[in-house]
Amino acid sequence: MGNAKTGLGTRDSGFAEARASAFPDSQPPIRNQGTVRILGIDPGSQRTGVGIVDVDAAGRTTHVFHAAVNLLANDDFPLRLKQIFEELRDLVLAHRPDEVAIERVFMARNPDSALKLGQARGAAICAVVAQGLPVAEYSAKEVKQSVVGGGGAEKRQVQHMVGMLLNIERKLQADAADALAVALTHAHARASAQRMRAGAALATRARGSTSSWRSFR
């Protein structure tokens, strides 16, 4: 890190500056016990959005970090992939997420754009998997449905709802907002899965109790 061209920042500042001031290496990010930290990624070949949220046992989410990796300083596309890998690796080391969620590649009209997007996504996945993190994938429609309530929502609607859900007053950059939306989608999916498991466990115990009573009779 430390390179002004890397382009990863908290809102408008550089990630290196944000890490030095808010998250120095000697003081890892503060988090409440019992929370799960989720890194959301919105992959792109020009900008890759990243967003981090904490989710507690009740499913409540708290904003931790958001940024956009600006890749346009590198004309050489392989160097952009290297930048994605290195910046996401450093972000993981700085914020220590527990899980990662990433948006699936959509079928673009331009085959070259779709290929580059897929490669950017692959670089991002490799960066986090190399740190031993599990990755969940969500389609753009699933993300919009989870955050806005409709799979056909526009980007500005996603930005607005993410800001409301996470109490972020400043206008969010589009790629960062999408990344936070992906993280929120995963948080909602985790909470739903936990409720289903809890319900299934209760049903199993109830069936066991009924069987025991019948045997007693």
PDB file of C-alpha atoms in Angstrom:
ATOM      1  CA  MET A   1       0.000   0.000   0.000  1.00  0.00           C
ATOM      2  CA  GLY A   2       1.121   3.571   0.487  1.00  0.00           C
ATOM      3  CA  ASN A   3       0.869   4.242  -3.246  1.00  0.00           C
ATOM      4  CA  ALA A   4      -1.366   7.202  -4.074  1.00  0.00           C
ATOM      5  CA  LYS A   5      -2.369   5.481  -7.300  1.00  0.00           C
ATOM      6  CA  THR A   6      -3.973   2.527  -5.595  1.00  0.00           C
ATOM      7  CA  GLY A   7      -7.245   4.399  -5.195  1.00  0.00           C
ATOM      8  CA  LEU A   8      -8.756   2.546  -2.222  1.00  0.00           C
ATOM      9  CA  GLY A   9     -10.283   4.990   0.219  1.00  0.00           C
ATOM     10  CA  THR A  10     -12.833   5.652   2.932  1.00  0.00           C
ATOM     11  CA  ARG A  11     -15.306   7.901   1.147  1.00  0.00           C
ATOM     12  CA  ASP A  12     -13.002  10.449  -0.552  1.00  0.00           C
ATOM     13  CA  SER A  13      -9.707   9.826   1.269  1.00  0.00           C
ATOM     14  CA  GLY A  14      -7.019   7.279   0.394  1.00  0.00           C
ATOM     15  CA  PHE A  15      -7.110   3.868   2.046  1.00  0.00           C
ATOM     16  CA  ALA A  16      -3.524   4.261   3.214  1.00  0.00           C
ATOM     17  CA  GLU A  17      -4.486   7.500   5.015  1.00  0.00           C
ATOM     18  CA  ALA A  18      -7.643   5.959   6.479  1.00  0.00           C
ATOM     19  CA  ARG A  19      -5.741   2.960   7.724  1.00  0.00           C
ATOM     20  CA  ALA A  20      -3.018   5.123   9.275  1.00  0.00           C
ATOM     21  CA  SER A  21      -5.487   7.362  11.113  1.00  0.00           C
ATOM     22  CA  ALA A  22      -8.545   5.242  11.922  1.00  0.00           C
ATOM     23  CA  PHE A  23      -7.104   1.741  11.752  1.00  0.00           C
ATOM     24  CA  PRO A  24      -3.360   1.823  12.509  1.00  0.00           C
ATOM     25  CA  ASP A  25      -1.560  -1.513  12.216  1.00  0.00           C
ATOM     26  CA  SER A  26      -0.951  -1.652  15.957  1.00  0.00           C
ATOM     27  CA  GLN A  27      -4.669  -1.200  16.725  1.00  0.00           C
ATOM     28  CA  PRO A  28      -6.955  -3.536  14.769  1.00  0.00           C
ATOM     29  CA  PRO A  29     -10.544  -2.381  14.117  1.00  0.00           C
ATOM     30  CA  ILE A  30     -12.706  -2.512  17.247  1.00  0.00           C
ATOM     31  CA  ARG A  31     -15.631  -4.892  17.049  1.00  0.00           C
ATOM     32  CA  ASN A  32     -18.235  -6.107  19.499  1.00  0.00           C
ATOM     33  CA  GLN A  33     -18.079  -9.684  20.709  1.00  0.00           C
ATOM     34  CA  GLY A  34     -20.490 -12.030  19.001  1.00  0.00           C
ATOM     35  CA  THR A  35     -20.591 -10.077  15.750  1.00  0.00           C
ATOM     36  CA  VAL A  36     -19.695 -11.420  12.320  1.00  0.00           C
ATOM     37  CA  ARG A  37     -17.772  -9.105   9.995  1.00  0.00           C
ATOM     38  CA  ILE A  38     -18.752  -9.316   6.330  1.00  0.00           C
ATOM     39  CA  LEU A  39     -16.804  -7.935   3.390  1.00  0.00           C
ATOM     40  CA  GLY A  40     -18.937  -7.182   0.345  1.00  0.00           C
ATOM     41  CA  ILE A  41     -17.346  -6.845  -3.079  1.00  0.00           C
ATOM     42  CA  ASP A  42     -18.763  -5.311  -6.252  1.00  0.00           C
ATOM     43  CA  PRO A  43     -16.172  -6.368  -8.864  1.00  0.00           C
ATOM     44  CA  GLY A  44     -15.309  -4.143 -11.807  1.00  0.00           C
ATOM     45  CA  SER A  45     -12.519  -3.688 -14.320  1.00  0.00           C
ATOM     46  CA  GLN A  46     -12.402   0.094 -13.814  1.00  0.00           C
ATOM     47  CA  ARG A  47     -13.518   0.376 -10.194  1.00  0.00           C
ATOM     48  CA  THR A  48     -14.109  -2.357  -7.640  1.00  0.00           C
ATOM     49  CA  GLY A  49     -16.349  -1.453  -4.744  1.00  0.00           C
ATOM     50  CA  VAL A  50     -15.748  -2.800  -1.246  1.00  0.00           C
ATOM     51  CA  GLY A  51     -17.923  -2.481   1.828  1.00  0.00           C
ATOM     52  CA  ILE A  52     -17.684  -3.946   5.312  1.00  0.00           C
ATOM     53  CA  VAL A  53     -20.474  -4.409   7.854  1.00  0.00           C
ATOM     54  CA  ASP A  54     -20.746  -6.112  11.224  1.00  0.00           C
ATOM     55  CA  VAL A  55     -23.862  -8.184  11.971  1.00  0.00           C
ATOM     56  CA  ASP A  56     -24.871  -9.274  15.471  1.00  0.00           C
ATOM     57  CA  ALA A  57     -26.770 -12.351  16.622  1.00  0.00           C
ATOM     58  CA  ALA A  58     -30.100 -10.547  16.172  1.00  0.00           C
ATOM     59  CA  GLY A  59     -29.272  -9.682  12.551  1.00  0.00           C
ATOM     60  CA  ARG A  60     -28.612  -5.976  13.214  1.00  0.00           C
ATOM     61  CA  THR A  61     -25.974  -4.482  10.917  1.00  0.00           C
ATOM     62  CA  THR A  62     -23.394  -1.766  11.562  1.00  0.00           C
ATOM     63  CA  HIS A  63     -21.326   0.065   8.957  1.00  0.00           C
ATOM     64  CA  VAL A  64     -17.575  -0.433   9.295  1.00  0.00           C
ATOM     65  CA  PHE A  65     -15.925   0.691   6.055  1.00  0.00           C
ATOM     66  CA  HIS A  66     -16.578   1.396   2.391  1.00  0.00           C
ATOM     67  CA  ALA A  67     -14.430   2.395  -0.558  1.00  0.00           C
ATOM     68  CA  ALA A  68     -13.901   2.118  -4.296  1.00  0.00           C
ATOM     69  CA  VAL A  69     -10.689   0.730  -5.765  1.00  0.00           C
ATOM     70  CA  ASN A  70      -9.901   3.041  -8.674  1.00  0.00           C
ATOM     71  CA  LEU A  71      -8.140   0.968 -11.340  1.00  0.00           C
ATOM     72  CA  LEU A  72      -7.985   3.579 -14.102  1.00  0.00           C
ATOM     73  CA  ALA A  73      -4.439   4.670 -13.263  1.00  0.00           C
ATOM     74  CA  ASN A  74      -3.228   1.372 -14.758  1.00  0.00           C
ATOM     75  CA  ASP A  75      -3.558   1.167 -18.539  1.00  0.00           C
ATOM     76  CA  ASP A  76      -2.178  -2.378 -18.503  1.00  0.00           C
ATOM     77  CA  PHE A  77      -5.105  -4.666 -17.599  1.00  0.00           C
ATOM     78  CA  PRO A  78      -2.993  -7.379 -15.906  1.00  0.00           C
ATOM     79  CA  LEU A  79      -1.705  -4.673 -13.556  1.00  0.00           C
ATOM     80  CA  ARG A  80      -5.298  -3.820 -12.694  1.00  0.00           C
ATOM     81  CA  LEU A  81      -5.851  -7.432 -11.693  1.00  0.00           C
ATOM     82  CA  LYS A  82      -2.703  -7.302  -9.573  1.00  0.00           C
ATOM     83  CA  GLN A  83      -3.966  -4.114  -7.938  1.00  0.00           C
ATOM     84  CA  ILE A  84      -7.323  -5.716  -7.089  1.00  0.00           C
ATOM     85  CA  PHE A  85      -5.589  -8.720  -5.558  1.00  0.00           C
ATOM     86  CA  GLU A  86      -3.116  -6.703  -3.496  1.00  0.00           C
ATOM     87  CA  GLU A  87      -5.561  -4.067  -2.245  1.00  0.00           C
ATOM     88  CA  LEU A  88      -8.165  -6.608  -1.213  1.00  0.00           C
ATOM     89  CA  ARG A  89      -5.502  -8.669   0.510  1.00  0.00           C
ATOM     90  CA  ASP A  90      -4.407  -5.586   2.471  1.00  0.00           C
ATOM     91  CA  LEU A  91      -8.011  -4.693   3.263  1.00  0.00           C
ATOM     92  CA  VAL A  92      -8.599  -8.174   4.681  1.00  0.00           C
ATOM     93  CA  LEU A  93      -5.462  -7.904   6.805  1.00  0.00           C
ATOM     94  CA  ALA A  94      -6.545  -4.492   8.109  1.00  0.00           C
ATOM     95  CA  HIS A  95     -10.193  -5.258   8.908  1.00  0.00           C
ATOM     96  CA  ARG A  96     -10.188  -9.033   9.499  1.00  0.00           C
ATOM     97  CA  PRO A  97     -13.594  -9.973   8.024  1.00  0.00           C
ATOM     98  CA  ASP A  98     -15.038 -13.396   8.817  1.00  0.00           C
ATOM     99  CA  GLU A  99     -16.946 -13.926   5.584  1.00  0.00           C
ATOM    100  CA  VAL A 100     -17.033 -12.470   2.090  1.00  0.00           C
ATOM    101  CA  ALA A 101     -19.913 -11.861  -0.300  1.00  0.00           C
ATOM    102  CA  ILE A 102     -19.438 -10.970  -3.955  1.00  0.00           C
ATOM    103  CA  GLU A 103     -21.763 -10.106  -6.805  1.00  0.00           C
ATOM    104  CA  ARG A 104     -22.071 -12.651  -9.607  1.00  0.00           C
ATOM    105  CA  VAL A 105     -21.044 -11.697 -13.120  1.00  0.00           C
ATOM    106  CA  PHE A 106     -23.947 -10.731 -15.333  1.00  0.00           C
ATOM    107  CA  MET A 107     -24.028 -11.406 -19.066  1.00  0.00           C
ATOM    108  CA  ALA A 108     -22.896  -8.126 -20.630  1.00  0.00           C
ATOM    109  CA  ARG A 109     -23.709  -7.294 -24.231  1.00  0.00           C
ATOM    110  CA  ASN A 110     -20.029  -6.673 -24.935  1.00  0.00           C
ATOM    111  CA  PRO A 111     -18.097  -9.992 -24.718  1.00  0.00           C
ATOM    112  CA  ASP A 112     -14.823  -8.172 -23.995  1.00  0.00           C
ATOM    113  CA  SER A 113     -16.397  -6.290 -21.084  1.00  0.00           C
ATOM    114  CA  ALA A 114     -17.873  -9.504 -19.711  1.00  0.00           C
ATOM    115  CA  LEU A 115     -14.482 -11.222 -19.917  1.00  0.00           C
ATOM    116  CA  LYS A 116     -12.702  -8.377 -18.132  1.00  0.00           C
ATOM    117  CA  LEU A 117     -15.385  -8.274 -15.455  1.00  0.00           C
ATOM    118  CA  GLY A 118     -15.009 -12.005 -14.909  1.00  0.00           C
ATOM    119  CA  GLN A 119     -11.243 -11.659 -14.599  1.00  0.00           C
ATOM    120  CA  ALA A 120     -11.595  -8.809 -12.091  1.00  0.00           C
ATOM    121  CA  ARG A 121     -14.016 -10.916 -10.108  1.00  0.00           C
ATOM    122  CA  GLY A 122     -11.588 -13.838 -10.187  1.00  0.00           C
ATOM    123  CA  ALA A 123      -8.754 -11.669  -8.872  1.00  0.00           C
ATOM    124  CA  ALA A 124     -10.973 -10.478  -6.015  1.00  0.00           C
ATOM    125  CA  ILE A 125     -12.043 -14.020  -5.110  1.00  0.00           C
ATOM    126  CA  CYS A 126      -8.452 -15.274  -5.176  1.00  0.00           C
ATOM    127  CA  ALA A 127      -7.371 -12.433  -2.868  1.00  0.00           C
ATOM    128  CA  VAL A 128      -9.866 -13.334  -0.148  1.00  0.00           C
ATOM    129  CA  VAL A 129      -9.750 -17.121  -0.556  1.00  0.00           C
ATOM    130  CA  ALA A 130      -5.958 -16.911  -0.197  1.00  0.00           C
ATOM    131  CA  GLN A 131      -6.639 -15.519   3.295  1.00  0.00           C
ATOM    132  CA  GLY A 132      -8.832 -18.521   4.133  1.00  0.00           C
ATOM    133  CA  LEU A 133     -12.186 -16.719   3.900  1.00  0.00           C
ATOM    134  CA  PRO A 134     -15.453 -18.323   2.732  1.00  0.00           C
ATOM    135  CA  VAL A 135     -17.161 -16.635  -0.232  1.00  0.00           C
ATOM    136  CA  ALA A 136     -20.900 -16.385  -0.930  1.00  0.00           C
ATOM    137  CA  GLU A 137     -22.218 -15.222  -4.300  1.00  0.00           C
ATOM    138  CA  TYR A 138     -25.338 -13.215  -5.087  1.00  0.00           C
ATOM    139  CA  SER A 139     -26.846 -12.000  -8.329  1.00  0.00           C
ATOM    140  CA  ALA A 140     -27.571  -8.318  -8.871  1.00  0.00           C
ATOM    141  CA  LYS A 141     -31.289  -9.128  -8.778  1.00  0.00           C
ATOM    142  CA  GLU A 142     -30.938 -10.873  -5.405  1.00  0.00           C
ATOM    143  CA  VAL A 143     -29.055  -7.887  -3.996  1.00  0.00           C
ATOM    144  CA  LYS A 144     -31.648  -5.371  -5.175  1.00  0.00           C
ATOM    145  CA  GLN A 145     -34.469  -7.564  -3.900  1.00  0.00           C
ATOM    146  CA  SER A 146     -32.838  -7.864  -0.483  1.00  0.00           C
ATOM    147  CA  VAL A 147     -31.944  -4.196  -0.022  1.00  0.00           C
ATOM    148  CA  VAL A 148     -34.640  -2.325  -1.933  1.00  0.00           C
ATOM    149  CA  GLY A 149     -37.410  -4.910  -2.157  1.00  0.00           C
ATOM    150  CA  GLY A 150     -37.481  -5.145  -5.933  1.00  0.00           C
ATOM    151  CA  GLY A 151     -35.145  -6.888  -8.370  1.00  0.00           C
ATOM    152  CA  GLY A 152     -35.488  -4.084 -10.918  1.00  0.00           C
ATOM    153  CA  ALA A 153     -34.379  -1.264  -8.621  1.00  0.00           C
ATOM    154  CA  GLU A 154     -32.114   1.460  -9.997  1.00  0.00           C
ATOM    155  CA  LYS A 155     -28.638   2.228  -8.678  1.00  0.00           C
ATOM    156  CA  ARG A 156     -29.755   5.458  -7.020  1.00  0.00           C
ATOM    157  CA  GLN A 157     -32.400   3.513  -5.107  1.00  0.00           C
ATOM    158  CA  VAL A 158     -29.750   1.067  -3.902  1.00  0.00           C
ATOM    159  CA  GLN A 159     -27.517   3.954  -2.819  1.00  0.00           C
ATOM    160  CA  HIS A 160     -30.383   5.588  -0.931  1.00  0.00           C
ATOM    161  CA  MET A 161     -31.496   2.424   0.868  1.00  0.00           C
ATOM    162  CA  VAL A 162     -27.959   1.402   1.827  1.00  0.00           C
ATOM    163  CA  GLY A 163     -27.414   4.836   3.333  1.00  0.00           C
ATOM    164  CA  MET A 164     -30.647   4.565   5.297  1.00  0.00           C
ATOM    165  CA  LEU A 165     -30.044   1.016   6.511  1.00  0.00           C
ATOM    166  CA  LEU A 166     -26.529   1.797   7.700  1.00  0.00           C
ATOM    167  CA  ASN A 167     -27.131   5.388   8.862  1.00  0.00           C
ATOM    168  CA  ILE A 168     -24.634   6.869   6.415  1.00  0.00           C
ATOM    169  CA  GLU A 169     -25.513  10.528   5.879  1.00  0.00           C
ATOM    170  CA  ARG A 170     -23.094  11.368   3.075  1.00  0.00           C
ATOM    171  CA  LYS A 171     -23.958  10.376  -0.469  1.00  0.00           C
ATOM    172  CA  LEU A 172     -22.379   7.030  -1.282  1.00  0.00           C
ATOM    173  CA  GLN A 173     -20.224   6.425  -4.314  1.00  0.00           C
ATOM    174  CA  ALA A 174     -22.092   3.955  -6.551  1.00  0.00           C
ATOM    175  CA  ASP A 175     -19.552   1.104  -6.500  1.00  0.00           C
ATOM    176  CA  ALA A 176     -19.054   1.350  -2.739  1.00  0.00           C
ATOM    177  CA  ALA A 177     -22.829   1.416  -2.220  1.00  0.00           C
ATOM    178  CA  ASP A 178     -23.211  -1.722  -4.345  1.00  0.00           C
ATOM    179  CA  ALA A 179     -20.523  -3.459  -2.287  1.00  0.00           C
ATOM    180  CA  LEU A 180     -22.274  -2.548   0.970  1.00  0.00           C
ATOM    181  CA  ALA A 181     -25.529  -3.795  -0.562  1.00  0.00           C
ATOM    182  CA  VAL A 182     -23.886  -7.155  -1.283  1.00  0.00           C
ATOM    183  CA  ALA A 183     -22.647  -7.331   2.316  1.00  0.00           C
ATOM    184  CA  LEU A 184     -26.138  -6.484   3.609  1.00  0.00           C
ATOM    185  CA  THR A 185     -27.651  -9.162   1.382  1.00  0.00           C
ATOM    186  CA  HIS A 186     -25.341 -11.746   2.898  1.00  0.00           C
ATOM    187  CA  ALA A 187     -26.161 -10.500   6.403  1.00  0.00           C
ATOM    188  CA  HIS A 188     -29.879 -10.901   5.680  1.00  0.00           C
ATOM    189  CA  ALA A 189     -29.310 -14.360   4.193  1.00  0.00           C
ATOM    190  CA  ARG A 190     -27.337 -15.430   7.280  1.00  0.00           C
ATOM    191  CA  ALA A 191     -30.070 -14.186   9.608  1.00  0.00           C
ATOM    192  CA  SER A 192     -32.753 -16.021   7.613  1.00  0.00           C
ATOM    193  CA  ALA A 193     -30.727 -19.243   7.636  1.00  0.00           C
ATOM    194  CA  GLN A 194     -30.206 -18.966  11.402  1.00  0.00           C
ATOM    195  CA  ARG A 195     -33.947 -18.477  11.973  1.00  0.00           C
ATOM    196  CA  MET A 196     -34.717 -21.513   9.819  1.00  0.00           C
ATOM    197  CA  ARG A 197     -32.205 -23.648  11.736  1.00  0.00           C
ATOM    198  CA  ALA A 198     -33.618 -22.461  15.047  1.00  0.00           C
ATOM    199  CA  GLY A 199     -37.162 -23.248  13.881  1.00  0.00           C
ATOM    200  CA  ALA A 200     -36.138 -26.688  12.680  1.00  0.00           C
ATOM    201  CA  ALA A 201     -34.432 -27.401  16.007  1.00  0.00           C
ATOM    202  CA  LEU A 202     -37.549 -26.380  17.925  1.00  0.00           C
ATOM    203  CA  ALA A 203     -39.725 -28.553  15.702  1.00  0.00           C
ATOM    204  CA  THR A 204     -37.406 -31.514  16.233  1.00  0.00           C
ATOM    205  CA  ARG A 205     -37.503 -31.073  20.018  1.00  0.00           C
ATOM    206  CA  ALA A 206     -41.279 -30.748  19.914  1.00  0.00           C
ATOM    207  CA  ARG A 207     -41.628 -33.997  17.964  1.00  0.00           C
ATOM    208  CA  GLY A 208     -39.292 -35.697  20.416  1.00  0.00           C
ATOM    209  CA  SER A 209     -41.340 -34.486  23.374  1.00  0.00           C
ATOM    210  CA  THR A 210     -44.586 -35.740  21.780  1.00  0.00           C
ATOM    211  CA  SER A 211     -43.057 -39.144  21.100  1.00  0.00           C
ATOM    212  CA  SER A 212     -41.806 -39.393  24.683  1.00  0.00           C
ATOM    213  CA  TRP A 213     -45.260 -38.520  26.090  1.00  0.00           C
ATOM    214  CA  ARG A 214     -46.965 -41.104  23.884  1.00  0.00           C
ATOM    215  CA  SER A 215     -44.492 -43.757  25.014  1.00  0.00           C
ATOM    216  CA  PHE A 216     -45.150 -42.823  28.626  1.00  0.00           C
ATOM    217  CA  ARG A 217     -48.905 -43.247  28.130  1.00  0.00           C
TER     218      ARG A 217
END
